[in-house]
Short mmCIF file of C-alpha atoms in Angstrom, two decimals:
data_model
loop_
_atom_site.label_atom_id
_atom_site.label_comp_id
_atom_site.label_asym_id
_atom_site.label_seq_id
_atom_site.Cartn_x
_atom_site.Cartn_y
_atom_site.Cartn_z
CA UNK T 273 206.24 124.74 142.14
CA UNK T 274 204.81 122.13 144.89
CA UNK T 275 201.32 120.51 146.02
CA UNK T 276 198.14 120.64 147.83
CA UNK T 277 196.16 117.68 149.06
CA UNK T 278 192.76 117.14 149.76
CA UNK T 279 189.69 118.25 147.18
CA UNK T 280 190.99 120.81 145.59
CA UNK T 281 193.94 119.90 144.52
CA UNK T 282 193.49 120.53 141.03
CA UNK T 283 191.46 123.25 141.23
CA UNK T 284 194.04 125.21 143.28
CA UNK T 285 196.93 124.37 141.19
CA UNK T 286 194.63 126.17 137.90
CA UNK T 287 194.32 129.37 139.82
CA UNK T 288 197.76 129.52 140.65
CA UNK T 289 198.55 128.52 137.15
CA UNK T 290 195.62 131.04 135.34
CA UNK T 291 198.11 134.24 137.13
CA UNK T 292 201.69 132.67 136.77
CA UNK T 293 200.55 132.21 133.62
CA UNK T 294 200.54 136.42 132.84
CA UNK T 295 203.52 136.65 135.53
CA UNK T 296 207.13 137.54 134.17
CA UNK T 297 208.65 136.05 137.47
CA UNK T 298 207.50 133.05 139.67
CA UNK T 299 204.76 133.73 141.45
CA UNK T 300 205.84 132.34 144.42
CA UNK T 301 209.24 135.09 144.82
CA UNK T 302 206.65 137.48 143.80
CA UNK T 303 204.03 136.68 146.85
CA UNK T 304 206.53 135.89 149.36
CA UNK T 305 209.63 137.48 148.83
CA UNK T 306 208.06 140.86 146.82
CA UNK T 307 205.20 140.75 148.69
CA UNK T 308 202.47 141.23 145.71
CA UNK T 309 199.33 139.76 144.31
CA UNK T 310 199.01 138.62 140.66
CA UNK T 311 196.41 140.81 139.16
CA UNK T 312 195.79 139.51 136.20
CA UNK T 313 194.69 136.54 135.15
CA UNK T 314 193.31 134.39 132.18
CA UNK T 315 190.16 132.61 132.56
CA UNK T 316 189.19 129.33 134.92
CA UNK T 317 186.46 127.58 135.04
CA UNK T 318 185.59 124.01 137.33
CA UNK T 319 183.88 120.33 136.98
CA UNK T 320 183.10 119.98 140.70
CA UNK T 321 184.07 115.68 140.98
CA UNK T 322 184.73 115.90 144.99
CA UNK T 323 183.66 118.36 146.88
CA UNK T 324 185.01 119.24 150.33
CA UNK T 325 187.09 122.42 150.24
CA UNK T 326 184.61 124.77 148.33
CA UNK T 327 187.40 125.77 145.91
CA UNK T 328 185.42 126.53 143.12
CA UNK T 329 183.55 129.53 145.20
CA UNK T 330 186.45 131.88 145.51
CA UNK T 331 189.65 132.92 144.02
CA UNK T 332 192.03 131.24 146.61
CA UNK T 333 194.53 128.34 146.64
CA UNK T 334 196.49 126.43 148.95
CA UNK T 335 199.58 125.40 147.89
CA UNK T 336 203.23 123.81 149.73
CA UNK T 337 206.35 124.55 148.80
CA UNK T 338 208.22 121.18 149.13
CA UNK T 339 212.31 123.10 149.49
CA UNK T 340 210.43 125.70 151.96
CA UNK T 341 207.93 123.04 153.76
CA UNK T 342 205.57 126.15 154.22
CA UNK T 343 202.00 125.24 153.05
CA UNK T 344 200.20 129.05 152.24
CA UNK T 345 197.74 130.47 149.86
CA UNK T 346 197.31 132.16 146.47
CA UNK T 347 195.19 133.84 144.79
CA UNK T 348 194.72 133.51 141.39
CA UNK T 349 190.80 133.85 138.53
CA UNK T 350 187.29 134.40 139.95
CA UNK T 351 185.99 131.25 137.87
CA UNK T 352 183.38 132.76 135.47
CA UNK T 353 180.94 129.35 135.99
CA UNK T 354 181.18 126.12 138.26
CA UNK T 355 179.52 122.28 137.37
CA UNK T 356 178.37 120.96 140.69
CA UNK T 357 176.45 117.62 139.77
CA UNK T 358 176.37 114.91 142.53
CA UNK T 359 176.68 112.04 140.20
CA UNK T 360 180.33 112.96 139.56
CA UNK T 361 181.34 112.22 142.72
CA UNK T 362 180.29 108.80 142.56
CA UNK T 363 183.79 107.76 140.98
CA UNK T 364 185.83 109.17 144.04
CA UNK T 365 187.10 106.79 146.48
CA UNK T 366 184.55 106.44 149.92
CA UNK T 367 187.30 107.68 152.21
CA UNK T 368 188.29 110.73 150.05
CA UNK T 369 184.16 111.63 150.07
CA UNK T 370 184.31 111.42 153.78
CA UNK T 371 187.28 113.35 153.90
CA UNK T 372 186.08 116.14 152.02
CA UNK T 373 182.89 116.06 153.11
CA UNK T 374 185.30 116.80 156.65
CA UNK T 375 186.94 119.40 155.11
CA UNK T 376 182.72 121.24 155.07
CA UNK T 377 182.33 121.04 158.39
CA UNK T 378 185.71 121.97 159.36
CA UNK T 379 185.34 125.42 157.26
CA UNK T 380 181.67 125.75 159.32
CA UNK T 381 183.24 125.49 162.14
CA UNK T 382 185.85 127.17 161.85
CA UNK T 383 184.28 130.23 160.76
CA UNK T 384 181.67 129.37 163.40
CA UNK T 385 183.95 129.66 166.62
CA UNK T 386 186.09 133.11 165.25
CA UNK T 387 184.45 136.68 166.85
CA UNK T 388 182.27 137.83 167.38
CA UNK T 389 180.86 134.96 169.99
CA UNK T 390 177.66 136.04 170.60
CA UNK T 391 175.00 134.70 169.08
CA UNK T 392 174.19 136.01 165.00
CA UNK T 393 172.22 135.35 162.28
CA UNK T 394 175.43 134.37 160.64
CA UNK T 395 176.10 131.35 162.81
CA UNK T 396 172.39 130.44 163.38
CA UNK T 397 172.69 129.48 159.59
CA UNK T 398 176.18 128.04 160.15
CA UNK T 399 174.85 125.75 163.20
CA UNK T 400 171.85 124.17 160.48
CA UNK T 401 174.68 123.82 157.72
CA UNK T 402 177.22 121.89 160.14
CA UNK T 403 173.90 119.94 161.52
CA UNK T 404 173.01 119.21 157.27
CA UNK T 405 176.75 117.57 156.76
CA UNK T 406 176.67 115.39 159.91
CA UNK T 407 173.17 114.35 158.63
CA UNK T 408 174.35 113.83 155.24
CA UNK T 409 177.42 112.24 155.71
CA UNK T 410 175.87 109.80 158.35
CA UNK T 411 173.70 108.90 155.49
CA UNK T 412 176.45 108.34 153.02
CA UNK T 413 178.04 105.81 155.53
CA UNK T 414 174.20 103.88 155.87
CA UNK T 415 174.68 103.56 152.01
CA UNK T 416 177.87 102.83 151.05
CA UNK T 417 177.72 99.68 148.47
CA UNK T 418 173.98 99.47 148.57
CA UNK T 419 172.35 99.78 145.19
CA UNK T 420 169.11 99.51 146.79
CA UNK T 421 170.00 102.89 148.36
CA UNK T 422 171.78 104.61 146.28
CA UNK T 423 169.01 107.13 145.27
CA UNK T 424 169.04 108.43 148.84
CA UNK T 425 173.13 108.14 148.54
CA UNK T 426 173.10 110.53 145.41
CA UNK T 427 170.86 113.12 147.37
CA UNK T 428 172.81 113.60 150.25
CA UNK T 429 175.70 114.18 148.10
CA UNK T 430 174.15 116.70 146.37
CA UNK T 431 172.99 118.24 150.18
CA UNK T 432 176.88 117.52 150.81
CA UNK T 433 178.62 119.26 147.39
CA UNK T 434 175.77 122.48 148.41
CA UNK T 435 177.18 122.32 152.21
CA UNK T 436 180.77 122.58 150.55
CA UNK T 437 179.57 125.73 148.80
CA UNK T 438 178.01 127.30 151.56
CA UNK T 439 181.37 126.65 153.27
CA UNK T 440 183.21 128.73 151.35
CA UNK T 441 181.07 131.13 149.03
CA UNK T 442 180.88 134.11 151.94
CA UNK T 443 177.58 133.67 153.42
CA UNK T 444 178.73 131.97 157.17
CA UNK T 445 181.73 134.84 157.14
CA UNK T 446 179.20 137.53 156.98
CA UNK T 447 179.91 140.19 160.30
CA UNK T 448 182.47 137.19 161.14
CA UNK T 449 186.49 136.73 162.07
CA UNK T 450 187.15 133.24 161.66
CA UNK T 451 188.98 131.09 163.52
CA UNK T 452 190.89 128.67 161.08
CA UNK T 453 193.62 127.13 163.58
CA UNK T 454 193.34 123.74 163.20
CA UNK T 455 193.51 124.63 159.49
CA UNK T 456 197.13 126.81 159.67
CA UNK T 457 197.84 124.00 162.17
CA UNK T 458 197.09 120.94 159.65
CA UNK T 459 198.62 122.88 156.54
CA UNK T 460 202.08 122.64 158.25
CA UNK T 461 201.92 118.73 159.59
CA UNK T 462 200.58 118.14 155.69
CA UNK T 463 203.33 120.65 154.82
CA UNK T 464 205.85 118.13 156.30
CA UNK T 465 203.94 114.44 156.11
CA UNK T 466 202.52 114.60 153.28
CA UNK T 467 199.06 113.49 154.69
CA UNK T 468 195.22 114.25 153.13
CA UNK T 469 193.69 117.08 154.55
CA UNK T 470 190.69 116.14 155.65
CA UNK T 471 191.89 113.44 157.20
CA UNK T 472 194.17 115.67 159.55
CA UNK T 473 191.60 118.10 160.62
CA UNK T 474 189.39 115.46 161.62
CA UNK T 475 192.69 114.58 164.30
CA UNK T 476 193.66 117.72 165.20
CA UNK T 477 190.18 119.60 165.50
CA UNK T 478 189.04 117.99 169.06
CA UNK T 479 192.77 118.30 170.50
CA UNK T 480 192.73 121.98 169.95
CA UNK T 481 189.08 122.33 170.84
CA UNK T 482 189.74 120.87 174.07
CA UNK T 483 192.06 124.22 174.83
CA UNK T 484 189.89 126.60 173.47
CA UNK T 485 186.80 125.65 174.82
CA UNK T 486 187.13 126.97 178.77
CA UNK T 487 188.18 130.18 177.11
CA UNK T 488 184.61 130.71 175.21
CA UNK T 489 182.46 127.97 176.89
CA UNK T 490 178.95 129.69 175.98
CA UNK T 491 180.10 130.04 172.21
CA UNK T 492 181.43 125.79 172.39
CA UNK T 493 177.95 125.20 174.73
CA UNK T 494 175.87 126.79 171.90
CA UNK T 495 177.44 124.80 169.34
CA UNK T 496 177.34 121.14 170.97
CA UNK T 497 173.94 121.71 171.94
CA UNK T 498 172.39 122.67 168.55
CA UNK T 499 174.71 120.90 166.67
CA UNK T 500 175.49 117.79 168.96
CA UNK T 501 172.03 117.72 171.26
CA UNK T 502 173.88 117.64 174.39
CA UNK T 503 171.28 118.16 177.34
CA UNK T 504 174.21 119.58 180.21
CA UNK T 505 172.93 122.68 182.03
CA UNK T 506 176.82 123.97 182.56
CA UNK T 507 178.39 125.93 179.64
CA UNK T 508 181.69 123.91 180.08
CA UNK T 509 180.00 120.91 180.65
CA UNK T 510 178.36 121.40 177.48
CA UNK T 511 181.47 121.76 175.33
CA UNK T 512 183.36 119.18 176.24
CA UNK T 513 180.96 116.98 175.43
CA UNK T 514 179.96 118.18 172.49
CA UNK T 515 184.14 117.83 171.45
CA UNK T 516 183.72 114.26 172.52
CA UNK T 517 180.89 114.08 170.30
CA UNK T 518 182.31 115.70 167.18
CA UNK T 519 185.62 112.76 168.36
CA UNK T 520 182.46 109.84 168.46
CA UNK T 521 181.46 111.32 165.11
CA UNK T 522 184.42 111.13 163.36
CA UNK T 523 185.16 107.62 163.97
CA UNK T 524 182.24 106.52 162.62
CA UNK T 525 182.49 107.88 159.85
CA UNK T 526 185.80 105.46 159.33
CA UNK T 527 187.82 109.00 159.77
CA UNK T 528 190.88 109.03 161.68
CA UNK T 529 191.32 110.55 165.17
CA UNK T 530 195.05 109.66 165.69
CA UNK T 531 198.08 110.47 164.00
CA UNK T 532 198.91 106.95 164.56
CA UNK T 533 195.79 105.64 162.60
CA UNK T 534 196.45 108.42 159.87
CA UNK T 535 200.09 106.94 159.34
CA UNK T 536 201.15 110.79 159.73
CA UNK T 537 204.98 111.03 161.37
CA UNK T 538 204.25 112.50 164.54
CA UNK T 539 207.98 112.87 166.00
CA UNK T 540 208.51 115.61 168.49
CA UNK T 541 210.69 117.33 165.87
CA UNK T 542 208.19 117.25 163.04
CA UNK T 543 205.14 118.85 165.83
CA UNK T 544 207.83 121.27 166.89
CA UNK T 545 208.56 122.07 163.23
CA UNK T 546 205.12 122.38 162.95
CA UNK T 547 204.49 124.44 165.92
CA UNK T 548 207.19 126.84 164.54
CA UNK T 549 206.40 127.19 161.25
CA UNK T 550 201.67 127.44 161.82
CA UNK T 551 200.55 130.83 161.50
CA UNK T 552 198.59 131.97 164.56
CA UNK T 553 195.62 133.24 163.81
CA UNK T 554 193.48 136.44 165.23
CA UNK T 555 189.67 135.02 165.64
CA UNK T 556 191.15 132.05 167.48
CA UNK T 557 189.39 131.93 171.27
CA UNK T 558 192.53 131.39 173.05
CA UNK T 559 195.92 133.17 171.91
CA UNK T 560 197.60 130.16 171.44
CA UNK T 561 202.21 130.49 172.39
CA UNK T 562 204.40 128.44 170.21
CA UNK T 563 204.73 125.62 172.83
CA UNK T 564 201.46 125.13 173.04
CA UNK T 565 200.58 124.59 169.57
CA UNK T 566 203.21 121.90 169.87
CA UNK T 567 201.64 120.25 172.87
CA UNK T 568 198.24 119.99 170.67
CA UNK T 569 199.37 118.03 168.04
CA UNK T 570 200.83 115.26 170.98
CA UNK T 571 197.70 114.77 172.41
CA UNK T 572 196.60 113.79 168.27
CA UNK T 573 199.68 110.84 168.61
#
């Protein structure tokens, strides 16, 4: 049927299998052509070996159809149980682990930057989780390959496994309509280029947020001050400083900040196809048109 990149790939595929196993027809046609959702599933459980997607916390999976270049959601069984053990992440390549951790941060940001844009308890918890992700990603970067710091590294991994779960277990989404526009752009970019999900998010987020911040300066300024420690009285200036801090952090973690660094095709043809097929989300701070969606990834080259 297709592929899915990122930390939740195996589990996402298993969710689809859990539904397909009890269907007599192809699940892709069932969903996209008939507009139906499966209601019966075989049992499913999960042992997490790479945190980031929070795939163990819900019944959704994201799969790419190679023929149509559509990367979109499918739904399968809710898991019976999940094992979250940070020691199981130790065998994962460092770059993939950090990509997964960035995906956790992205889930939190995508939820926070939705509606409502006024301060609320869900957002206050969210901002704390974001700070925790950033702190522990830095610990992982500092202790990489240092046997004397192994315990500190493992503790940070445990925090990030928990952060990943928090990003997708619904707690941060109570009362919120999420943004997730960056995810929608990256999904289609990934569908056309087969590039890593978390790394693609790392490239796109700052460029997208520079387009959105002028439409919601107070919301972005609060994030900048509470997550990144920005000390700037003017809201829009604070917002832009926070976005700069996000980009600096991305680079600090060894993640790409351009498509050239990511190694993905950034031709006009590909980016136009991405812009023309990306889902436009309801929670976005700005009503984006297709031409602006095209400009955003061109700024990531």
